Coordinates of C-alpha atoms and ligand atoms in Angstrom, one line a residue:
X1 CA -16.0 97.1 -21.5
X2 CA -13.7 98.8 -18.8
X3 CA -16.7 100.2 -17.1
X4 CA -18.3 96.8 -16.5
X5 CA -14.7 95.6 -15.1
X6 CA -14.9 98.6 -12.7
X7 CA -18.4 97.8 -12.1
X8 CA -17.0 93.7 -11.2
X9 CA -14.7 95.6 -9.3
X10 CA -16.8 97.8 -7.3
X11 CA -19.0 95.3 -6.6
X12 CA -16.3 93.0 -5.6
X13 CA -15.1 95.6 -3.2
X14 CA -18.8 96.2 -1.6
X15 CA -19.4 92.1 -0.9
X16 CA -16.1 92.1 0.8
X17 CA -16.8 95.5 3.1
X18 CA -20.4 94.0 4.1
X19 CA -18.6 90.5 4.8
X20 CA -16.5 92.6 6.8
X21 CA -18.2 94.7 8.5
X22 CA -21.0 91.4 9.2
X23 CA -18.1 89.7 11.0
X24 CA -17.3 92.7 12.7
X25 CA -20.9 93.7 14.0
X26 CA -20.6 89.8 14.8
X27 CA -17.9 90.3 16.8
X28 CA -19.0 93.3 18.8
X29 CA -22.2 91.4 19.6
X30 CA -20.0 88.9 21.0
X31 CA -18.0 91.0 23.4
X32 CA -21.0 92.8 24.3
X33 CA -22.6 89.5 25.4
X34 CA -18.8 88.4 27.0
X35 CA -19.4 91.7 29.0
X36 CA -23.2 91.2 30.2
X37 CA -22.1 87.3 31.1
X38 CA -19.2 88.1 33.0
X39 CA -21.5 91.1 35.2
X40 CA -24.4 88.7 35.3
X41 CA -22.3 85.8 36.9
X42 CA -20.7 88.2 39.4
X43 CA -23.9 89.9 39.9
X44 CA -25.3 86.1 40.6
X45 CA -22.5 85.1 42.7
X46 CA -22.9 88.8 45.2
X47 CA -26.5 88.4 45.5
X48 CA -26.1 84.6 46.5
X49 CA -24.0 85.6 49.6
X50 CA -27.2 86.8 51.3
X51 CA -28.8 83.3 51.5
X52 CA -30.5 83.1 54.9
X53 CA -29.6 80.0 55.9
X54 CA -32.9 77.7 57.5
X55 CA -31.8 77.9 61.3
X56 CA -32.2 81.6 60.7
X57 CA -35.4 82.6 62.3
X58 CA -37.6 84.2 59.1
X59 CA -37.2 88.0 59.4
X60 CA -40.2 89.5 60.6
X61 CA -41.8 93.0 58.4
X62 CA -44.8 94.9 58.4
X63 CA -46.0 97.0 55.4
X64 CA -48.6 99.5 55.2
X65 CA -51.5 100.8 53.5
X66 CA -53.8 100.2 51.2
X67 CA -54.6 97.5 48.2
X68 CA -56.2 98.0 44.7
X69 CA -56.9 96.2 41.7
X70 CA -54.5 97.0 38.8
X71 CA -55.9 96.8 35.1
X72 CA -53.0 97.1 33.1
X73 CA -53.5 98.1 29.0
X74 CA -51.1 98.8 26.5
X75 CA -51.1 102.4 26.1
X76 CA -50.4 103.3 22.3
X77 CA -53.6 101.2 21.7
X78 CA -55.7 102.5 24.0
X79 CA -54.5 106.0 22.8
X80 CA -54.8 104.6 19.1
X81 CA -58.3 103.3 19.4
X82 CA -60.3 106.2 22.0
X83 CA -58.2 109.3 21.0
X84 CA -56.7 109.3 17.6
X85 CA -58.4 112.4 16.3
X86 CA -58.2 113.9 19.5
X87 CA -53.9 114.3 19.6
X88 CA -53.0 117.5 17.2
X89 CA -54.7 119.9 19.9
X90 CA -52.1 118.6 22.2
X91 CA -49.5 120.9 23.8
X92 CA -46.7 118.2 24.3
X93 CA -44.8 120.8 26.7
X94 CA -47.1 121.2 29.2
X95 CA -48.3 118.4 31.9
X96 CA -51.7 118.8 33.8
X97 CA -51.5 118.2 37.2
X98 CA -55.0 116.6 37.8
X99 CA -56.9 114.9 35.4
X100 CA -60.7 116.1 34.9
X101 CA -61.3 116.0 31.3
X102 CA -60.3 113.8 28.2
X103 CA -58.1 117.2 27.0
X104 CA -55.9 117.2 30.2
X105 CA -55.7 113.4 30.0
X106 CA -54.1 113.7 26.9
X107 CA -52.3 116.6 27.7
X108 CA -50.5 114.7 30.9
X109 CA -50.1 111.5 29.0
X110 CA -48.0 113.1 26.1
X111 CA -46.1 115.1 28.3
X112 CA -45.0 112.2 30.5
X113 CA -45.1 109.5 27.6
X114 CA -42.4 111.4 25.1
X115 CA -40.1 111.7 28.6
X116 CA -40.2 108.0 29.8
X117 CA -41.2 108.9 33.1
X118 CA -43.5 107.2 35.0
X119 CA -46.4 108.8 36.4
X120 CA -49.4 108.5 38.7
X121 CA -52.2 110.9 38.3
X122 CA -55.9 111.5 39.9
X123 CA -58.5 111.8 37.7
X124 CA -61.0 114.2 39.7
X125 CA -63.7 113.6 37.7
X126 CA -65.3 109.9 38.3
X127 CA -67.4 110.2 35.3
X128 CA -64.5 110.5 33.1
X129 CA -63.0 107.8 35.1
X130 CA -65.6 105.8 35.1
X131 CA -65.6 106.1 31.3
X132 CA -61.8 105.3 31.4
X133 CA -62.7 101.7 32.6
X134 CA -65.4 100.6 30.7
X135 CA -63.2 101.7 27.0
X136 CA -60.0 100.1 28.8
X137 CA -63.1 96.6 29.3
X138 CA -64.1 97.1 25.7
X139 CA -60.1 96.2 24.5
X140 CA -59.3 92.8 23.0
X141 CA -59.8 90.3 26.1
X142 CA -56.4 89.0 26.1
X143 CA -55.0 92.7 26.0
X144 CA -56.0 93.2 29.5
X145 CA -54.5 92.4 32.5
X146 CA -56.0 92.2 35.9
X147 CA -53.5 92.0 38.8
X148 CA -53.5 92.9 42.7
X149 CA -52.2 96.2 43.0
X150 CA -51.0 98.4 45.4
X151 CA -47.4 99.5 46.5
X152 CA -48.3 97.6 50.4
X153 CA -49.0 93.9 48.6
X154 CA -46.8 93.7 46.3
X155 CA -43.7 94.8 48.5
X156 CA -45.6 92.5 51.2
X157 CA -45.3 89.5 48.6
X158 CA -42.0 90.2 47.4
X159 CA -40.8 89.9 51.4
X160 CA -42.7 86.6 51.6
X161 CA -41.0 85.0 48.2
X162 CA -37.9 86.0 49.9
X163 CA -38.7 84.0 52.8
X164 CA -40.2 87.0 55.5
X165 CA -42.9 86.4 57.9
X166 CA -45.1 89.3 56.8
X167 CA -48.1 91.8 58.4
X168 CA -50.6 94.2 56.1
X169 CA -52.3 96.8 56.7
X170 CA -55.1 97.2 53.9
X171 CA -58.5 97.3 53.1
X172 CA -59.6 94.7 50.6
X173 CA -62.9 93.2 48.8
X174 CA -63.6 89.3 49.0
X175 CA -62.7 89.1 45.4
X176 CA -59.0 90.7 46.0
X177 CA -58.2 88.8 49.4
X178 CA -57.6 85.0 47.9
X179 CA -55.0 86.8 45.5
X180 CA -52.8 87.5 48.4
X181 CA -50.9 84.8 49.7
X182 CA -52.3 82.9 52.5
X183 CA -49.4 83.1 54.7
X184 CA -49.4 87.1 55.1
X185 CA -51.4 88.6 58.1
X186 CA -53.6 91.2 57.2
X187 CA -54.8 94.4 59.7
X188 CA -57.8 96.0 58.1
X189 CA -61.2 95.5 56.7
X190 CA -62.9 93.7 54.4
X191 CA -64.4 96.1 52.3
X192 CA -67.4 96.0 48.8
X193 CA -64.6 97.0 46.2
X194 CA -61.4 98.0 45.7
X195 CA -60.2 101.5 44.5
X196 CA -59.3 100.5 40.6
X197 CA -55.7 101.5 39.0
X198 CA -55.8 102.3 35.2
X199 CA -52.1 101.1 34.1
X200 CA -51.0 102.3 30.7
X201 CA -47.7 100.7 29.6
X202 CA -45.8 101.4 26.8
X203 CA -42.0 100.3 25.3
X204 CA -39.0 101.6 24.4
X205 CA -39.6 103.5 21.1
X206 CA -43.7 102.6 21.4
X207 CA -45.3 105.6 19.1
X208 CA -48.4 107.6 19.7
X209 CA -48.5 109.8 16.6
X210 CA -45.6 112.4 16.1
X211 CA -44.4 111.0 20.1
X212 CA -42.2 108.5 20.8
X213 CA -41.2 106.6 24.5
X214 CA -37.8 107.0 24.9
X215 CA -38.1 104.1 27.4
X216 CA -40.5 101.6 28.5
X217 CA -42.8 102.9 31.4
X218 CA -45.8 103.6 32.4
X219 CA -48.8 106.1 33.2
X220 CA -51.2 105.1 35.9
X221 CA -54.6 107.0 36.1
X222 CA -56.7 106.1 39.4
X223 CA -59.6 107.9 41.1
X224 CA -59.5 105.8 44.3
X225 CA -62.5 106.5 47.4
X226 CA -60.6 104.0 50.3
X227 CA -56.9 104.1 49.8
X228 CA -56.7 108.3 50.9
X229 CA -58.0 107.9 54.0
X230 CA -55.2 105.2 54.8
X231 CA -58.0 103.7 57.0
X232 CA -55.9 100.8 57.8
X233 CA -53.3 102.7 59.8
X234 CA -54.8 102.3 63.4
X235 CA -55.8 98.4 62.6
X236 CA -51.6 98.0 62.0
X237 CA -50.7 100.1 64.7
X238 CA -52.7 98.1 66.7
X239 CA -51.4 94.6 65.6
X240 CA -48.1 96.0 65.5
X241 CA -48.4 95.8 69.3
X242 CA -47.6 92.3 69.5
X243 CA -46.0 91.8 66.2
X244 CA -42.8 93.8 67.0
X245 CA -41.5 93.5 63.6
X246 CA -37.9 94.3 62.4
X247 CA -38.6 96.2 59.3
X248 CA -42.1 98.6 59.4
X249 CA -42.5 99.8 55.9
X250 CA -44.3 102.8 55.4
X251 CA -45.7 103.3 51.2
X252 CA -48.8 104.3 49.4
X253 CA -49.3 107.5 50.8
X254 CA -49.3 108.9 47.0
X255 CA -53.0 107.8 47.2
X256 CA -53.4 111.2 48.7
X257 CA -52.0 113.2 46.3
X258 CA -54.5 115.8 44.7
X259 CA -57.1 114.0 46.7
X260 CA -60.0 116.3 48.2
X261 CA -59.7 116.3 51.8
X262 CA -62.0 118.2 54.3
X263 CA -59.8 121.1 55.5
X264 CA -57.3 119.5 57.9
X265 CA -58.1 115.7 57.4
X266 CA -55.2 114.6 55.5
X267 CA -52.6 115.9 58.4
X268 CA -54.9 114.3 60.9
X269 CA -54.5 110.9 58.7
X270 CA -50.8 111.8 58.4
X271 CA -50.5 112.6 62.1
X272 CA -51.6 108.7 62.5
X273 CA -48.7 107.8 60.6
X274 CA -46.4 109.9 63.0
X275 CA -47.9 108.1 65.8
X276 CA -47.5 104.8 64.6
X277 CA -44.0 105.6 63.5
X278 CA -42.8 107.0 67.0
X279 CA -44.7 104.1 68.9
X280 CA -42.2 101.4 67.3
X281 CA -39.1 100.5 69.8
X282 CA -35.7 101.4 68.3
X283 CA -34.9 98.1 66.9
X284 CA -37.7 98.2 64.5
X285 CA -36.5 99.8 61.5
X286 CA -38.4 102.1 59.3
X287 CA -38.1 102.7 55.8
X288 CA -40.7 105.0 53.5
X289 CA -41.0 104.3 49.9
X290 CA -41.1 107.1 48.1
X291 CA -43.7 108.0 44.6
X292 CA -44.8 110.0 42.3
X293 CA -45.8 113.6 44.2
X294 CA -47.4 116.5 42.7
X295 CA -48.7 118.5 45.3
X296 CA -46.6 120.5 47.1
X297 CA -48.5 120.8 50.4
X298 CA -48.3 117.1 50.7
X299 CA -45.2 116.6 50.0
X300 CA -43.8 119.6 53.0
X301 CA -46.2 117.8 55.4
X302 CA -43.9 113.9 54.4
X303 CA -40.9 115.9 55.2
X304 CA -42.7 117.4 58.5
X305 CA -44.4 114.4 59.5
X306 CA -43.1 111.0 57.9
X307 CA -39.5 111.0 56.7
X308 CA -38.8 112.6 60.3
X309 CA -39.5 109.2 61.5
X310 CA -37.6 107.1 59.3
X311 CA -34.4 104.9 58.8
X312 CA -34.8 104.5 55.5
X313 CA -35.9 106.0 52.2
X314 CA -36.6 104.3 48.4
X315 CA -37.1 106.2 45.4
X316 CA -36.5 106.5 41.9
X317 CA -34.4 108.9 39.6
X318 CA -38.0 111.3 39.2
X319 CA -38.9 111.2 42.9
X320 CA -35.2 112.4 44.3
X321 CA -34.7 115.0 41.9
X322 CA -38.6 116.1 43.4
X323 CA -37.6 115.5 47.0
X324 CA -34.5 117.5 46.6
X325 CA -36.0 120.3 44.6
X326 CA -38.5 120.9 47.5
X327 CA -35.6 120.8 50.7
X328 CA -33.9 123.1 48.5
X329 CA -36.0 125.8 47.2
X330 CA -40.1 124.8 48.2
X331 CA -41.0 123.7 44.8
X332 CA -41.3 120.6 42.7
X333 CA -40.4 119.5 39.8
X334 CA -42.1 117.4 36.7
X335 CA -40.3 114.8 34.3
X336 CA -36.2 114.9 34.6
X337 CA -34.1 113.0 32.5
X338 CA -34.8 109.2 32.2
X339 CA -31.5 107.9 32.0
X340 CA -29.4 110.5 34.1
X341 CA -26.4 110.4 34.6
X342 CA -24.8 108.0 37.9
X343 CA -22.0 110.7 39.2
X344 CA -25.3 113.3 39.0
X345 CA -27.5 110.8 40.8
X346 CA -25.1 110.4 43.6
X347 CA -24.4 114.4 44.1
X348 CA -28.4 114.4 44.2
X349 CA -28.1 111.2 47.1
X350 CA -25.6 113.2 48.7
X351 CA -27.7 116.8 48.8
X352 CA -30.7 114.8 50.1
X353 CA -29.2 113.0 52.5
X354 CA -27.3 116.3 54.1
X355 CA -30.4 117.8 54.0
X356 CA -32.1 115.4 56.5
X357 CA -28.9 114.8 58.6
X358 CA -29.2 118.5 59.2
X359 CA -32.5 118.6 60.1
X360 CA -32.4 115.4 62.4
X361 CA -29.3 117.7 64.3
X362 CA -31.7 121.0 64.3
X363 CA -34.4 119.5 65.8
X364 CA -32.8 116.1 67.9
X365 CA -32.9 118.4 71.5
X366 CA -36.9 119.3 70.9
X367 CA -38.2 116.0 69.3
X368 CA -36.6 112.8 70.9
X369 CA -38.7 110.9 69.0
X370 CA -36.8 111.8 65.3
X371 CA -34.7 108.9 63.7
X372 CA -31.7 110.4 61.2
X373 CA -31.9 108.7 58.3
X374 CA -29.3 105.6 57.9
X375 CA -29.9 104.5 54.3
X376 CA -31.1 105.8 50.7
X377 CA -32.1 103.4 48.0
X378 CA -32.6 105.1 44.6
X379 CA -33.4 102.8 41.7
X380 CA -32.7 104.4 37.9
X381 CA -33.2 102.1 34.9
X382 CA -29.3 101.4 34.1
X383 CA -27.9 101.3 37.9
X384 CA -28.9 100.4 41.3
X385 CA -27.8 103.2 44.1
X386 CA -27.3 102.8 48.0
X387 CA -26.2 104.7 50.4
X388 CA -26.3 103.6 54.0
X389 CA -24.1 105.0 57.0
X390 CA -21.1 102.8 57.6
X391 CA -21.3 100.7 60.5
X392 CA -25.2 101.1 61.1
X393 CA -27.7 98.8 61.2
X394 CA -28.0 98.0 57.5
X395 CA -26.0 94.7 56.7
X396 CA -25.0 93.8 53.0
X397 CA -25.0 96.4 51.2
X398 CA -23.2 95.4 48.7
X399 CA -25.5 92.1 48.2
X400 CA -28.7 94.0 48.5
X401 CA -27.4 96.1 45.7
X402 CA -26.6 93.1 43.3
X403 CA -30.1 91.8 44.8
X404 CA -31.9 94.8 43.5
X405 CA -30.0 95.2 40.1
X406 CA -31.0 91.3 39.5
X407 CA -35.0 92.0 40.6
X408 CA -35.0 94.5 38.6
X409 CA -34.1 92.8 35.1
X410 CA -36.5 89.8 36.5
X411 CA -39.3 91.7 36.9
X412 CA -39.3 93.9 33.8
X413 CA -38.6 91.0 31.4
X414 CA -40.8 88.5 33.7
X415 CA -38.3 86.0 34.0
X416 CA -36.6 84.6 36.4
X417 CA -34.0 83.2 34.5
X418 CA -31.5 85.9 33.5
X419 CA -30.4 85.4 29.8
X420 CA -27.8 87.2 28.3
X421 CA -28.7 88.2 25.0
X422 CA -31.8 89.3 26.1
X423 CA -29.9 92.3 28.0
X424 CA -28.8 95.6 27.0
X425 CA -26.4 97.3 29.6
X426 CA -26.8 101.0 29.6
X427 CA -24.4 101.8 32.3
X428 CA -20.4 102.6 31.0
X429 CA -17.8 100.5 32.4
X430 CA -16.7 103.1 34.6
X431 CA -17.6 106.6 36.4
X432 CA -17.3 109.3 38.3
X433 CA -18.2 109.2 42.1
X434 CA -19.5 113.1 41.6
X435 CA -19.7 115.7 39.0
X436 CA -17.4 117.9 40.8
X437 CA -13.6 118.2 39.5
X438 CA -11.2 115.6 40.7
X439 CA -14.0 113.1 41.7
X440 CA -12.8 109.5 42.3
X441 CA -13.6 107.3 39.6
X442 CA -15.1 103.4 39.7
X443 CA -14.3 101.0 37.5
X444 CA -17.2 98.2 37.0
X445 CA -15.4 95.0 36.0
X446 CA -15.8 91.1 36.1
X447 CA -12.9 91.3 39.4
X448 CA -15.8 94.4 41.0
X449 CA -19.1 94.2 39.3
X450 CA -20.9 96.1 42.1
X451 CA -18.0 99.0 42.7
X452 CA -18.9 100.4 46.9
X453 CA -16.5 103.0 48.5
X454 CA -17.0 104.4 51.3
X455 CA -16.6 108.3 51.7
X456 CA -17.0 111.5 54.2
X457 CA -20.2 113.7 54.2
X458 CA -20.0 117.1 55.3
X459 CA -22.9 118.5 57.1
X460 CA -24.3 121.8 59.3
X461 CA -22.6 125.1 59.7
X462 CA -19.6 123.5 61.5
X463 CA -18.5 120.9 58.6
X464 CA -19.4 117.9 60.8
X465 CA -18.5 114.7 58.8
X466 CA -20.3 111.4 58.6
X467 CA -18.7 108.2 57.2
X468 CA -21.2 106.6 54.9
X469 CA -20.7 103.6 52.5
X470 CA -21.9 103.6 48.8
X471 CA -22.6 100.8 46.1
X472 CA -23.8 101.0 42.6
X473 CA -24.9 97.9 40.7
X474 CA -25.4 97.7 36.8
X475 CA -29.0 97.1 35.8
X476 CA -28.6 94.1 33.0
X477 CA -31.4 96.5 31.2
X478 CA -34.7 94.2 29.4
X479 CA -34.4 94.7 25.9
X480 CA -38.0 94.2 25.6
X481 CA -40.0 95.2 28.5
X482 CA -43.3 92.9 29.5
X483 CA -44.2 95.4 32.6
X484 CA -42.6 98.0 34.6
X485 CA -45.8 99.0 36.6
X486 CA -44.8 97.8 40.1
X487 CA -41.3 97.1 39.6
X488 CA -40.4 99.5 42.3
X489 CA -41.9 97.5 45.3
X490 CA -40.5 94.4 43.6
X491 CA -37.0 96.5 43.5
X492 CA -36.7 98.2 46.8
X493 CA -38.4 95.2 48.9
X494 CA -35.5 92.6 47.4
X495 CA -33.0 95.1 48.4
X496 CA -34.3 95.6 52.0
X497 CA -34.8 92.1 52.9
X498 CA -31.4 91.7 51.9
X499 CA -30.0 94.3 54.5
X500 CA -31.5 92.7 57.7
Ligands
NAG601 C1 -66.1 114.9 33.4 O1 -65.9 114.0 32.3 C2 -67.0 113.9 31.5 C3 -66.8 112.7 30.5 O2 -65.6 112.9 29.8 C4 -67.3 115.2 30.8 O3 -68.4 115.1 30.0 C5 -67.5 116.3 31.8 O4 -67.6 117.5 31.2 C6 -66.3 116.3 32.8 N1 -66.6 117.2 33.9 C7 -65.8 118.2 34.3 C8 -66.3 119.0 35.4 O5 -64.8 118.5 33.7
NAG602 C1 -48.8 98.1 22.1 O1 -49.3 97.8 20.9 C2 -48.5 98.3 19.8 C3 -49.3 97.9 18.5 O2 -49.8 96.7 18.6 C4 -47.1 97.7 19.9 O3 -46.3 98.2 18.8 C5 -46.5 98.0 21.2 O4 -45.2 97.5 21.3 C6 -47.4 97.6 22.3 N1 -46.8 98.0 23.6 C7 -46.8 97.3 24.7 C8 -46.3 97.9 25.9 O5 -47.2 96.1 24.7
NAG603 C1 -39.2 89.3 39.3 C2 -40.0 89.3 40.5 O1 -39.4 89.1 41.5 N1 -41.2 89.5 40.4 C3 -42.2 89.5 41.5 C4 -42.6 90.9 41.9 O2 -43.6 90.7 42.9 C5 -44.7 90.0 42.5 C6 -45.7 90.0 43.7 O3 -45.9 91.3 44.1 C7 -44.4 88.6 42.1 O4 -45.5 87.9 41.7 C8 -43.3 88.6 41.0 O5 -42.9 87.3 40.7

């Protein structure tokens, strides 16, 4: 008898703690969607500042090279239905630089996939390629995606939706052209087909066997015969003659990336890009997006022969940990951390940036032609990073920040109507300017929701200084990812167009 009233008891006691702790968990959700409202409407209200207004003449930008078609898959099924027997004899440790058999596919995939980070790797081998295609065909109709692809057009589009009179330099097939908006120019031929992009997307906790995404991303294989040779580059240095353009953007040179040149081709094609870069007047600006580089030769013959010649660089969280591991010590590096962390990001800004200031002061007296770098864009999942040097060219930063923050929630859950709940914000609400001791801290709040500050950069052997401004806005994070292949160019276009 006095167990069962214990039992009424206990269970008395355990209805009231899950009432409880319901309301509670209801109550945290709230506040949590308080929080992302308050950011989004600031974010909303920054970005809005930027309107061009219509007597504005449109800004005028050029984009270079290349185009390709992008057939986009999901990645656990395509894994799932090709190579399910194939996984245990996978080493997840260990990533493959090229991509010439169905083992160092897998190999690659794995390595990249448990890491979140996104990737773009040759396949060497067209017959494996080739194969690729036709099983990514063979998937459900509706489970493939066919899009124009290509860092060039899809930045060149994003400039045009934000109201830019645009040029391109690409090569593209009768079947790609009519996908590209009628009112961009384009400088190049029309070629028989375009180079093909496999995409493989996956989500946030997507499984492949024992391996699971600890973010949405994506893996793009692609074996491409035009887009190397950046055959476009003389046809857009050529119509840049008249165009004189206010932005030239320079991306896509991944393409060339474990690509099989003749001995000394690629730095001839690269020496193209020099010449076009050093032919544009001063007021042009130049900004180079940054990818996804494996090769080290390539990537010492950017810094030797591109970013030289720049005002601007765009990149993710992957690419500047690569680009500063190769200023610092000659070598690369493979997947970082997906989510790292902002003060370490901005100490990584900071270490890239001295490193070009100092080179554009080493070499100024022999090469007149060299630009010093005025602005870096870095783009993370949780936070949107730039840098720029105060009082240069670059307007709004703080706008352009917001701008990019905004594009890149729009983009990754393919809407372009921002809703709340459908946000997860990764980003604390305040954080260190640096990981060294004593750093300032920022505070992101509904008064400051895109925290800038400016700061003094040390530099060279005689502890120059430069004044440079920084901002920081949250990414409202998709909770459920539709595509994150081609975010990037979405990303770092919004934000540039904003800073003319
Ligand atoms: C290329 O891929 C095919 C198809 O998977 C394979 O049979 C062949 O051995 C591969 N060739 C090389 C050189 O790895
Ligand atoms: C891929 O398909 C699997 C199984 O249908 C699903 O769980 C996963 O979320 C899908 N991923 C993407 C990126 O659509
Ligand atoms: C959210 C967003 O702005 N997405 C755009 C990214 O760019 C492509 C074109 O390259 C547009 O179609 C998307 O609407």
């Amino acid at each position: 008898m006095r167990a069962l009233k214990y039992m009424g008891w206990i269970t008395g006691c355990s209805v009231f703690t899950a009432f409880i702790s319901i309301i509670w968990q209801a109550f945290l959700s709230l506040q949590a969607l308080n929080k992302t409202t308050v950011l989004l409407t600031g974010l909303l209200a920054i970005e809005s500042e930027v309107k061009r207004s219509a007597l504005e003449p449109a800004p005028k930008i050029a984009v270079g090279y290349g185009a390709c078609t992008d057939l986009q898959i999901n990645a656990t099924e395509f894994m799932e239905t090709y190579y399910k027997t194939r996984m245990p004899s996978v080493s997840p440790d260990f990533a493959a630089n090229e991509v010439n058999t169905e083992q160092e596919l897998l190999q690659s995939f794995v390595y990249y996939f448990k890491n979140g980070a996104a990737a773009e790797r040759v396949v060497g081998n067209s017959t494996l390629f080739k194969q690729l295609i036709n099983y990514a065909k063979q998937l459900d109709k509706d489970r493939i995606h066919w899009y124009m692809g290509g860092n060039a057009p899809l930045m060149a589009v994003r400039f045009v939706m934000e109201g830019a009179n645009v040029l391109l330099g690409a090569h593209m097939s009768k079947k790609l052209r009519p996908l590209l908006p009628k009112e961009i120019s384009l400088a190049g031929d029309e070629i028989a087909e375009d180079d093909i992009h496999l995409i493989l997307e996956y989500k946030a906790g997507d499984h492949w066997g024992a391996y699971k995404a600890p973010r949405a991303n994506r893996y793009i294989l692609h074996n491409d015969k035009n887009n190397p040779h950046l055959r476009s580059v003389e046809q857009l240095t050529d119509a840049l003659k008249q165009y004189h353009p206010q932005l030239l953007v320079v991306s896509g040179l991944q393409m060339m990336d474990m690509f099989k040149f003749s001995p000394g081709v690629r730095e001839a094609r690269l020496n193209q890009v020099k010449q076009q870069l050093i032919s544009q007047p001063r007021d042009t600006l130049q900004h180079f997006e940054f990818a996804s580089y494996v090769e080290l030769e390539l990537l010492q013959q950017l810094r030797q022969l591109v970013l030289p010649y720049v005002d601007s660089l765009g990149m993710n969280e992957q690419e500047l940990s690569n680009l500063r591991e190769v200023q610092q010590h000659g070598s690369t590096t493979q997947a970082t951390d997906w989510n790292p962390r902002l003060a370490h990001t901005l100490d990584q800004m900071r270490e890239v940036f001295i490193s070009l200031v100092e080179d554009y002061h080493s070499h100024r007296q022999a090469d007149a032609q060299r630009r010093m770098v005025s602005r870096i864009h870095v783009h993370t999942l949780a936070y949107q990073t730039i840098l720029t040097i105060a009082n240069s060219k670059w307007k709004n930063t703080r706008a352009a920040a917001a701008k990019a923050a905004l594009t890149a929630h729009r983009y990754v859950c393919k809407s372009q109507f921002v809703n709340p709940e459908s946000v997860l914000l990764v980003l604390d609400d305040s954080f260190a300017t640096s990981a060294q001791e004593q750093a300032p801290r920022m505070r992101m709040s509904a008064a400051n929701p895109v925290p800038c500050w400016q700061e003094f950069i040390q530099f060279g052997p005689s502890r120059q200084r430069i004044k440079v401004e920084i901002c920081v806005a949250p990414v409202l994070v998709c909770r459920v990812a539709k595509k994150t292949a081609g975010a990037g160019d979405n990303i770092s276009a919004s934000g540039l167009v904003a800073q003319l």
